[in-house]
Amino acid sequence: MASSSPTRHAWRVLLGLLIVTAVLFGINALGVYVFKTDAGEPASSWAPELALDLQGGTQIILGAESPDGAAPTEDQLNQAAAIIRQRVDASGVAEADITTEGGRNIVVQIPGAADQATRDRIQASAKLELRPVILATDPATSFVGEDGQETPYPTPDDSVNATPTAEPTDASDPNWATDRRMAELRAYDCSAEVASNAPEDEPLIACEENGSAKYLLGPVELDGTVIDDASAGREQQSGRWTVNLVFDAKGTEIFGKVSQRLNANRLAQQSPRDKFAFVLDGKVLSAPTMQAVILNGKPSISGNFTQESAKALADQLRYGALPLSFTVESSDTISATLGSQQLEIGLITGLIGLGLVALYSLITYRALGWVIMASIGVMGVLTYIVIAILAWRMGFRLSLAGVAGLIVSIGFTADSFIVYFERIRDELRDGKSIVAAVEDGWGRAKRTIYISKSINVLAAVVLYVLADATVKGFAFTLGLTTLIDVFIFVIFTHPVMQLLARTRFFGGGHKLSGLDPDALGAVYRGRAQFRDVRTGSSGRAARNKGARGEAERRQTIAERKRAEALAGSKDAGKDSDA
């Protein structure tokens, strides 16, 4: 009963591995056949996504515009590039390359074809402004005249009054709405190109992003630099999606005063002067109504949000505080910098390494080498499907550096099994049965392997955190495969060895099994009992001759002296008999 328990345990563990594999393939199948992107394409794929260096992608060049027209500083460009990277990462795009160029440009390179949502995030990376709403109207740019014909609103000339009738007392004051600004508001076309560098101390005409409304907005009262955080969430009572903001100390103080004024306008039914607008790149992201006085610096924006639109707005508000405004200089499709030829070379290199590992394993461990190759095969399947899932859920893309990490992992994986098999062989040399050697070798080898793999994972984490973006792919795949290596070692290799140890071929110590005690030079037969490798029948003597050197190398000094003493006493006994 006890002897069959490890066998049942091994079968249960292998069944668990089969279930885990099926679950992983099932998860990815959901992404392939069930979930869709906004463009209607499958959310996942059975093939890993490739990074920019292997696949090519989209290049967008942004030109910087400072409010005063001066050349941007290096610090401003670097800060803007860092914020744009955060916004791109928040959209789920991985392995993006974002650099500064020429003292005024930021170059954004994205693997594959950039969807419209990603383009909007990048191209909307201007300074975020919070302006109060003075007037709101429909987006029409024409009216029906007395003749019944559609007539466009005229563009005002210099003769139209542009001076307020009275000095405005605050940013919501309707005196900002001069005759010229009202005429400009009526004639403003929401489909026209937007000027995103309007003066902060002057009113602004802007439209909703979807073109559903036009606004005359007051001067800037807050900008995106005062937003510490923004997140999407649901209201507990209504279940509607909202965007929750957190201002810093300065923003909390100013917004508290703004909320008092706008809330008073709401109570006085002075709509739309009870609204404030979040303006990004000259377009209104949202123009919510002030519902109460907010003094804690934690307002929430409610509206007709979906989960996707609420998250997109939160990302824009969180990462919109750029020190510069930008215009899109160009947007082009670029070819792979390394391309399919380099990927093919990397794959061939991996196959050569795998072949060398297989050759070494079969020569050194004979049939046990197939266990190593099977373990590497199972690890390859799990790694492949995990990378496919990560491409869907985290936007992970496989770069050439990541391919290098996968190739290196082949040697690290084989190393784990070699440590285990050598421990089994050491147990056999001590005279233990193959079944006992497998169990005892496992108990000793796993501690060594856990320690070594922990160091590998730690090195991968440090490399990922501190290294350049081009090396992060190597560190990520190295750490991922190390964890999968340990998983395979526990849930596949050891159970397989438990089952093989109970077969006639391996358990009987066949000379081609890699577990032949005689070939391994097993000399220890128990306490103070050693087998003399120089004696025995002709067949055993032939095998012993090949194992003698191995036996002598494996003996400790005490064991060697004891064996020599026993051999000497036997020789002396033979001489006395003669």
XYZ file of C-alpha atoms in Angstrom:
578
model
C 0.000 0.000 0.000
C 2.758 2.411 0.972
C 4.854 1.525 -2.084
C 2.023 2.469 -4.457
C 1.365 5.814 -2.763
C 4.137 7.701 -4.631
C 2.772 6.295 -7.871
C -0.732 7.588 -7.200
C 0.734 10.922 -6.116
C 2.750 11.146 -9.333
C -0.319 10.482 -11.481
C -2.325 13.099 -9.579
C 0.404 15.717 -10.063
C 0.646 14.976 -13.796
C -3.132 15.235 -14.050
C -2.878 18.636 -12.351
C -0.315 19.701 -14.958
C -2.688 18.627 -17.717
C -5.501 20.646 -16.140
C -3.306 23.756 -15.773
C -2.283 23.470 -19.430
C -5.899 23.065 -20.540
C -6.947 26.099 -18.474
C -4.222 28.259 -20.021
C -5.226 27.235 -23.535
C -8.865 27.846 -22.598
C -8.098 31.362 -21.384
C -6.328 32.240 -24.604
C -9.132 30.637 -26.630
C -11.557 33.079 -25.009
C -9.416 35.950 -26.243
C -9.259 34.469 -29.747
C -12.875 33.429 -30.252
C -14.970 35.396 -27.732
C -13.464 38.753 -26.757
C -13.015 41.422 -29.418
C -11.151 44.718 -29.645
C -12.850 48.033 -30.388
C -12.024 47.445 -34.054
C -13.826 44.084 -33.997
C -10.621 42.025 -34.172
C -9.911 39.067 -31.861
C -8.491 40.287 -28.565
C -5.840 37.563 -28.490
C -3.936 35.363 -30.914
C -2.360 31.920 -30.972
C 0.931 33.534 -32.011
C 2.961 35.797 -29.683
C 2.941 39.493 -30.536
C 6.262 40.796 -31.859
C 7.942 44.004 -30.725
C 9.015 46.957 -32.823
C 12.467 45.580 -33.650
C 10.978 42.412 -35.187
C 7.637 43.521 -36.561
C 7.887 47.198 -37.439
C 5.066 49.529 -36.494
C 3.882 53.134 -36.390
C 6.041 56.228 -35.931
C 4.502 59.506 -34.744
C 6.656 62.642 -34.494
C 5.347 65.350 -32.144
C 6.628 68.929 -32.438
C 6.829 70.911 -29.187
C 5.210 74.337 -28.819
C 5.913 76.424 -25.714
C 3.301 79.042 -24.688
C 5.699 81.966 -25.178
C 7.124 80.648 -28.456
C 10.585 80.035 -26.977
C 12.519 76.856 -27.669
C 11.681 74.107 -25.137
C 14.352 73.141 -22.647
C 15.855 69.661 -22.428
C 14.184 69.094 -19.056
C 10.771 70.002 -20.498
C 11.217 67.590 -23.393
C 12.392 64.768 -21.130
C 9.475 65.351 -18.754
C 7.024 65.372 -21.645
C 8.535 62.167 -23.078
C 8.213 60.449 -19.688
C 4.539 61.438 -19.399
C 3.791 60.339 -22.965
C 5.387 56.952 -22.168
C 3.086 56.629 -19.158
C 0.077 57.397 -21.325
C 1.123 54.878 -23.981
C 1.787 52.200 -21.343
C -1.610 52.910 -19.782
C -3.245 52.048 -23.119
C -1.766 48.540 -22.910
C 0.915 49.000 -25.601
C 4.235 47.435 -24.586
C 7.760 47.721 -26.030
C 7.061 51.259 -27.307
C 10.125 53.372 -28.103
C 9.791 57.057 -27.107
C 12.748 59.407 -27.603
C 13.504 63.114 -28.000
C 14.956 64.419 -31.253
C 16.401 67.665 -32.526
C 15.770 69.687 -29.376
C 12.036 70.126 -30.040
C 10.554 66.805 -31.233
C 9.408 63.644 -29.482
C 9.425 60.477 -31.581
C 6.934 57.758 -30.593
C 7.371 54.324 -32.183
C 4.709 51.674 -31.481
C 4.859 48.002 -32.531
C 2.306 47.039 -35.141
C -0.482 49.236 -36.419
C -1.603 51.804 -33.841
C -5.368 51.824 -33.346
C -7.278 55.088 -33.207
C -7.548 55.054 -29.405
C -3.766 54.833 -29.046
C -3.251 57.583 -31.607
C -5.686 59.803 -29.731
C -3.811 59.242 -26.452
C -0.514 60.232 -28.043
C -1.762 63.093 -30.165
C -3.734 64.499 -27.215
C -0.624 64.865 -25.086
C -0.890 68.657 -24.665
C -1.229 70.798 -21.558
C -4.345 70.014 -19.543
C -6.457 73.012 -18.486
C -9.487 73.456 -16.223
C -11.668 76.350 -17.421
C -15.173 77.434 -16.276
C -18.007 77.375 -18.819
C -19.503 80.759 -19.707
C -21.748 79.812 -22.648
C -22.740 76.562 -24.343
C -24.440 76.149 -27.702
C -25.061 73.563 -30.399
C -22.278 72.922 -32.925
C -24.162 74.449 -35.868
C -22.219 76.968 -37.979
C -25.169 78.172 -40.063
C -28.782 79.300 -39.758
C -31.859 79.378 -41.953
C -32.339 82.888 -43.305
C -35.498 84.756 -44.203
C -35.212 83.339 -47.714
C -35.408 79.809 -46.284
C -31.812 79.041 -47.329
C -29.069 77.674 -45.093
C -26.736 80.575 -44.393
C -23.363 80.249 -42.620
C -22.671 82.520 -39.692
C -20.284 85.291 -40.809
C -16.776 85.528 -39.445
C -16.543 88.789 -37.465
C -14.275 91.552 -38.742
C -12.245 94.090 -36.790
C -15.203 96.463 -36.494
C -17.060 94.132 -34.135
C -16.624 95.096 -30.477
C -13.979 92.992 -28.679
C -13.888 94.890 -25.376
C -15.966 93.754 -22.365
C -18.649 96.237 -21.373
C -17.459 95.875 -17.756
C -14.288 94.465 -16.255
C -14.876 90.733 -15.503
C -14.679 89.942 -11.797
C -13.971 86.214 -12.118
C -13.365 83.530 -14.743
C -17.123 82.755 -14.975
C -18.198 86.370 -15.512
C -20.486 86.699 -18.605
C -18.756 90.006 -19.420
C -16.085 87.888 -21.116
C -18.708 87.212 -23.836
C -18.039 90.263 -26.020
C -19.795 90.821 -29.343
C -16.788 89.540 -31.249
C -16.438 86.401 -29.124
C -20.151 85.655 -29.544
C -19.817 86.023 -33.313
C -16.715 83.831 -33.286
C -18.567 81.223 -31.211
C -21.439 81.062 -33.703
C -19.086 80.765 -36.694
C -16.684 78.318 -35.046
C -16.460 74.983 -36.876
C -15.862 72.031 -34.543
C -14.311 70.025 -37.396
C -11.586 72.628 -37.956
C -8.046 72.180 -36.665
C -7.710 73.284 -33.043
C -5.113 75.737 -31.766
C -3.935 74.150 -28.529
C -1.675 76.967 -27.307
C -4.310 79.644 -26.562
C -3.403 82.210 -23.861
C -4.274 81.048 -20.373
C -5.581 84.446 -19.228
C -8.060 84.793 -22.107
C -11.344 82.987 -22.880
C -11.288 80.002 -25.231
C -13.792 78.661 -27.753
C -13.750 74.873 -27.751
C -15.899 71.890 -28.675
C -16.716 68.556 -27.129
C -14.452 65.777 -28.417
C -17.399 64.225 -30.259
C -18.488 67.621 -31.667
C -21.841 67.584 -29.860
C -21.521 71.068 -28.320
C -19.575 74.342 -28.485
C -18.427 76.290 -25.455
C -17.135 79.726 -24.593
C -14.777 78.998 -21.695
C -13.283 81.423 -19.218
C -9.568 81.830 -18.436
C -7.603 78.930 -16.980
C -8.101 78.516 -13.227
C -6.213 75.225 -12.786
C -3.978 73.082 -14.970
C -3.070 69.427 -14.976
C -0.028 69.913 -12.755
C -2.292 70.055 -9.671
C -3.816 66.605 -10.317
C -2.100 63.983 -8.177
C -4.220 61.058 -9.326
C -7.236 60.109 -11.430
C -9.017 56.773 -11.527
C -12.173 55.214 -12.955
C -14.753 53.647 -10.639
C -18.443 52.931 -10.115
C -20.912 54.792 -7.934
C -22.219 52.470 -5.235
C -25.850 53.536 -5.518
C -26.381 54.121 -9.240
C -23.645 51.831 -10.568
C -22.616 54.509 -13.086
C -18.998 54.847 -14.110
C -17.269 57.959 -12.761
C -13.790 59.504 -12.858
C -12.378 60.280 -9.417
C -9.756 63.020 -9.043
C -7.270 63.848 -6.308
C -5.747 67.366 -6.289
C -2.559 68.405 -4.539
C -2.578 71.052 -1.780
C -2.493 73.993 -4.177
C -5.184 72.502 -6.390
C -7.378 71.653 -3.384
C -7.361 75.275 -2.210
C -8.073 76.778 -5.624
C -10.688 74.179 -6.580
C -12.473 74.719 -3.264
C -12.986 78.400 -4.147
C -14.029 77.540 -7.721
C -16.556 74.980 -6.471
C -18.116 77.556 -4.134
C -18.655 79.988 -7.029
C -19.969 77.368 -9.462
C -22.242 75.800 -6.872
C -23.684 79.240 -6.119
C -24.376 79.652 -9.848
C -26.137 76.284 -9.822
C -28.336 77.294 -6.893
C -29.126 80.557 -8.711
C -30.005 78.509 -11.830
C -27.379 80.260 -13.901
C -26.622 77.367 -16.228
C -24.196 76.712 -17.907
C -22.057 78.888 -15.613
C -22.301 76.111 -13.023
C -20.021 73.898 -15.152
C -16.265 73.570 -15.470
C -14.473 72.027 -18.440
C -11.399 69.811 -18.679
C -9.639 70.953 -21.842
C -6.927 68.914 -23.529
C -5.436 69.955 -26.868
C -8.104 72.610 -27.250
C -10.958 70.085 -26.983
C -13.303 69.583 -24.048
C -12.844 66.141 -22.507
C -15.742 66.662 -20.112
C -17.835 69.585 -18.827
C -19.579 68.387 -15.642
C -21.942 70.433 -13.486
C -20.747 71.398 -10.016
C -23.130 69.557 -7.663
C -21.712 70.699 -4.312
C -18.931 72.628 -2.631
C -15.834 70.395 -2.636
C -13.144 71.408 -0.162
C -11.257 68.107 0.250
C -9.707 68.164 -3.221
C -11.382 64.911 -4.273
C -14.088 65.639 -6.844
C -15.664 63.020 -9.084
C -16.889 63.443 -12.649
C -20.088 61.654 -13.628
C -21.684 61.366 -17.026
C -22.586 58.861 -19.718
C -19.351 56.936 -19.250
C -18.620 53.348 -20.167
C -15.817 51.474 -18.447
C -13.529 52.133 -21.416
C -14.339 55.841 -21.732
C -14.023 56.412 -17.970
C -10.604 54.733 -17.921
C -9.471 56.663 -20.998
C -10.495 59.988 -19.421
C -8.793 59.057 -16.136
C -5.582 58.256 -18.023
C -5.757 61.530 -19.909
C -6.260 63.522 -16.710
C -3.576 61.592 -14.813
C -0.936 61.879 -17.519
C -2.052 65.067 -19.250
C 0.023 67.544 -17.263
C 2.648 68.149 -19.920
C 4.868 71.222 -19.705
C 4.466 71.762 -23.459
C 1.879 71.599 -26.214
C 2.519 69.413 -29.266
C 1.461 69.205 -32.874
C 1.713 66.047 -34.975
C 4.517 66.615 -37.474
C 4.146 63.195 -39.156
C 2.571 59.777 -38.675
C 4.067 56.956 -40.741
C 4.361 53.200 -40.878
C 7.945 52.023 -40.329
C 9.620 48.729 -41.216
C 11.220 46.410 -38.689
C 14.678 47.566 -37.614
C 15.879 43.970 -37.376
C 13.206 42.109 -39.241
C 12.391 38.523 -39.992
C 15.975 37.629 -40.952
C 17.315 38.383 -37.479
C 14.369 36.551 -35.917
C 15.139 33.544 -38.094
C 18.796 33.655 -37.019
C 17.716 33.797 -33.370
C 15.410 30.811 -33.799
C 18.137 28.818 -35.576
C 20.511 29.653 -32.730
C 17.945 28.382 -30.261
C 17.492 25.146 -32.202
C 21.261 24.628 -32.311
C 21.449 25.157 -28.556
C 18.554 22.779 -28.028
C 20.244 20.197 -30.238
C 23.502 20.445 -28.298
C 21.644 20.057 -25.010
C 19.848 16.999 -26.403
C 23.117 15.467 -27.635
C 24.873 16.014 -24.318
C 21.888 14.667 -22.379
C 21.632 11.474 -24.436
C 25.380 10.779 -24.329
C 25.728 11.460 -20.605
C 22.387 10.216 -19.288
C 21.307 7.801 -22.025
C 17.542 7.201 -21.760
C 17.279 9.765 -18.949
C 18.144 12.351 -21.582
C 14.666 11.875 -23.017
C 13.231 12.960 -19.673
C 15.233 16.190 -19.975
C 14.012 16.752 -23.514
C 10.400 16.009 -22.562
C 10.646 18.481 -19.668
C 12.048 21.174 -21.962
C 9.239 20.420 -24.438
C 6.534 20.826 -21.790
C 8.199 24.008 -20.598
C 8.245 25.311 -24.178
C 4.505 24.701 -24.570
C 3.657 26.454 -21.279
C 5.990 29.370 -22.019
C 4.456 29.817 -25.477
C 0.860 29.948 -24.256
C 1.734 32.189 -21.276
C 3.438 34.686 -23.609
C 0.360 34.633 -25.862
C -1.895 35.372 -22.866
C 0.418 38.135 -21.621
C 0.284 39.732 -25.079
C -3.489 39.917 -24.701
C -3.802 40.903 -21.054
C -0.659 43.022 -20.557
C 0.338 44.067 -24.068
C 3.617 42.121 -23.835
C 5.518 41.923 -27.103
C 8.430 39.632 -27.840
C 11.570 41.519 -28.865
C 14.874 40.087 -30.046
C 16.206 40.598 -26.514
C 13.263 38.537 -25.251
C 14.098 35.789 -27.750
C 17.653 35.803 -26.367
C 16.218 35.316 -22.874
C 14.259 32.288 -24.099
C 17.374 30.789 -25.679
C 19.428 31.271 -22.511
C 16.663 29.634 -20.493
C 17.232 26.327 -22.327
C 20.587 25.918 -20.612
C 19.221 27.011 -17.240
C 16.384 24.504 -17.544
C 18.681 21.615 -18.419
C 20.867 22.587 -15.466
C 18.003 21.909 -13.030
C 17.508 18.378 -14.309
C 21.215 17.648 -14.332
C 21.445 18.595 -10.652
C 18.537 16.236 -9.911
C 19.914 13.310 -11.927
C 23.369 13.649 -10.409
C 21.840 13.490 -6.929
C 19.996 10.317 -7.942
C 23.248 8.812 -9.205
C 25.033 9.732 -5.992
C 22.351 7.893 -4.052
C 22.797 4.856 -6.296
C 26.542 4.912 -5.696
C 25.773 4.727 -1.997
C 24.079 1.397 -2.639
C 20.434 2.507 -2.496
C 17.732 1.072 -4.712
C 16.622 3.120 -7.699
C 13.217 3.882 -6.141
C 14.842 5.114 -2.942
C 17.510 7.005 -4.890
C 14.834 8.920 -6.819
C 13.073 10.016 -3.612
C 16.221 10.841 -1.639
C 17.813 12.554 -4.625
C 14.701 14.696 -4.986
C 14.833 15.758 -1.342
C 18.425 16.927 -1.674
C 18.358 18.362 -5.187
C 15.267 20.548 -4.791
C 16.859 22.691 -2.085
C 19.832 23.429 -4.325
C 17.599 24.184 -7.281
C 15.266 26.467 -5.306
C 18.218 28.522 -4.082
C 19.829 28.829 -7.523
C 16.542 29.715 -9.214
C 15.786 32.328 -6.554
C 19.067 34.016 -7.425
C 18.168 33.877 -11.140
C 14.779 35.484 -10.501
C 16.344 38.163 -8.301
C 18.888 38.966 -11.012
C 16.101 39.172 -13.617
C 14.066 41.546 -11.425
C 17.039 43.831 -10.766
C 17.917 43.831 -14.464
C 14.316 44.644 -15.422
C 14.105 47.535 -12.962
C 17.498 49.111 -13.611
C 18.323 48.274 -17.224
C 17.515 50.198 -20.387
C 14.200 49.526 -22.116
C 15.940 47.489 -24.816
C 17.133 44.975 -22.177
C 13.851 44.706 -20.284
C 12.565 42.081 -22.722
C 15.544 39.837 -21.933
C 15.055 40.254 -18.184
C 11.306 39.588 -18.407
C 11.555 36.368 -20.411
C 14.480 35.166 -18.294
C 12.508 35.654 -15.071
C 9.342 34.143 -16.571
C 11.083 31.017 -17.866
C 12.924 30.565 -14.559
C 9.608 30.439 -12.694
C 8.149 28.034 -15.269
C 11.334 25.943 -14.986
C 10.773 25.438 -11.250
C 7.113 24.656 -11.903
C 8.008 21.981 -14.484
C 10.683 20.532 -12.207
C 8.122 20.033 -9.427
C 5.029 19.094 -11.383
C 6.497 17.102 -14.279
C 10.096 15.931 -13.950
C 9.910 14.451 -10.444
C 6.556 12.667 -10.962
C 7.839 11.198 -14.231
C 10.954 9.922 -12.460
C 8.770 8.378 -9.739
C 6.874 6.435 -12.390
C 9.942 5.461 -14.422
C 11.740 4.160 -11.313
C 9.026 1.508 -11.023
C 9.418 0.211 -14.582
C 11.573 -2.786 -15.471
C 13.821 -0.792 -17.802
C 14.732 2.030 -15.391
C 14.008 0.326 -12.071
C 16.039 -2.708 -13.111
C 19.052 -0.548 -13.846
C 19.322 -1.363 -17.554
C 22.691 -0.351 -18.946
C 21.003 2.068 -21.389
C 18.737 3.605 -18.767
C 21.373 5.880 -17.298
C 20.711 4.356 -13.859
C 22.930 1.252 -14.051
C 24.590 0.963 -10.605
C 27.514 -1.024 -12.010
C 28.202 1.539 -14.739
C 28.044 4.275 -12.128
C 30.650 2.526 -9.981
C 28.446 1.886 -6.951
C 30.885 0.556 -4.333
C 29.048 1.235 -1.086
C 26.909 -1.705 0.072
C 26.120 -0.651 3.586
C 27.990 0.411 6.695
C 31.658 -0.566 6.259
C 30.812 -2.748 3.242
C 32.351 -1.986 -0.151
C 32.251 -3.861 -3.422
C 35.642 -4.578 -4.914
C 35.488 -3.324 -8.481
C 38.512 -5.410 -9.421
C 36.880 -8.815 -8.891
C 33.834 -10.708 -10.107
C 32.757 -12.753 -13.066
C 34.074 -12.024 -16.523
C 30.909 -10.142 -17.566
C 30.758 -8.096 -14.386
C 34.522 -7.566 -14.524
C 34.167 -6.034 -17.960
C 31.501 -3.631 -16.700
C 33.523 -2.956 -13.553
C 36.551 -2.070 -15.608
C 34.646 0.747 -17.254
C 33.245 1.909 -13.927
C 36.420 1.611 -11.872
C 37.648 5.109 -12.609
C 34.244 6.599 -11.810
C 34.050 4.583 -8.588
C 37.457 5.703 -7.445
C 36.642 9.333 -8.230
C 33.416 9.181 -6.267
C 34.882 7.534 -3.170
C 35.730 9.673 -0.179
C 39.219 9.399 1.305
C 37.929 7.254 4.159
C 36.053 4.972 1.767
C 39.089 4.613 -0.470
C 41.390 3.717 2.401
C 38.845 1.257 3.738
C 38.469 -0.377 0.319
C 42.258 -0.632 -0.104
C 42.569 -2.140 3.363
C 39.910 -4.739 2.622
C 41.507 -5.539 -0.737
C 44.918 -5.868 0.928
C 43.594 -8.231 3.600
C 41.998 -10.406 0.922
C 45.281 -10.582 -1.023
C 47.155 -11.486 2.159
C 44.667 -14.259 2.874
C 45.155 -15.736 -0.587
C 48.949 -15.725 -0.190
C 48.746 -17.548 3.177
C 46.446 -20.191 1.673
C 48.922 -20.750 -1.090
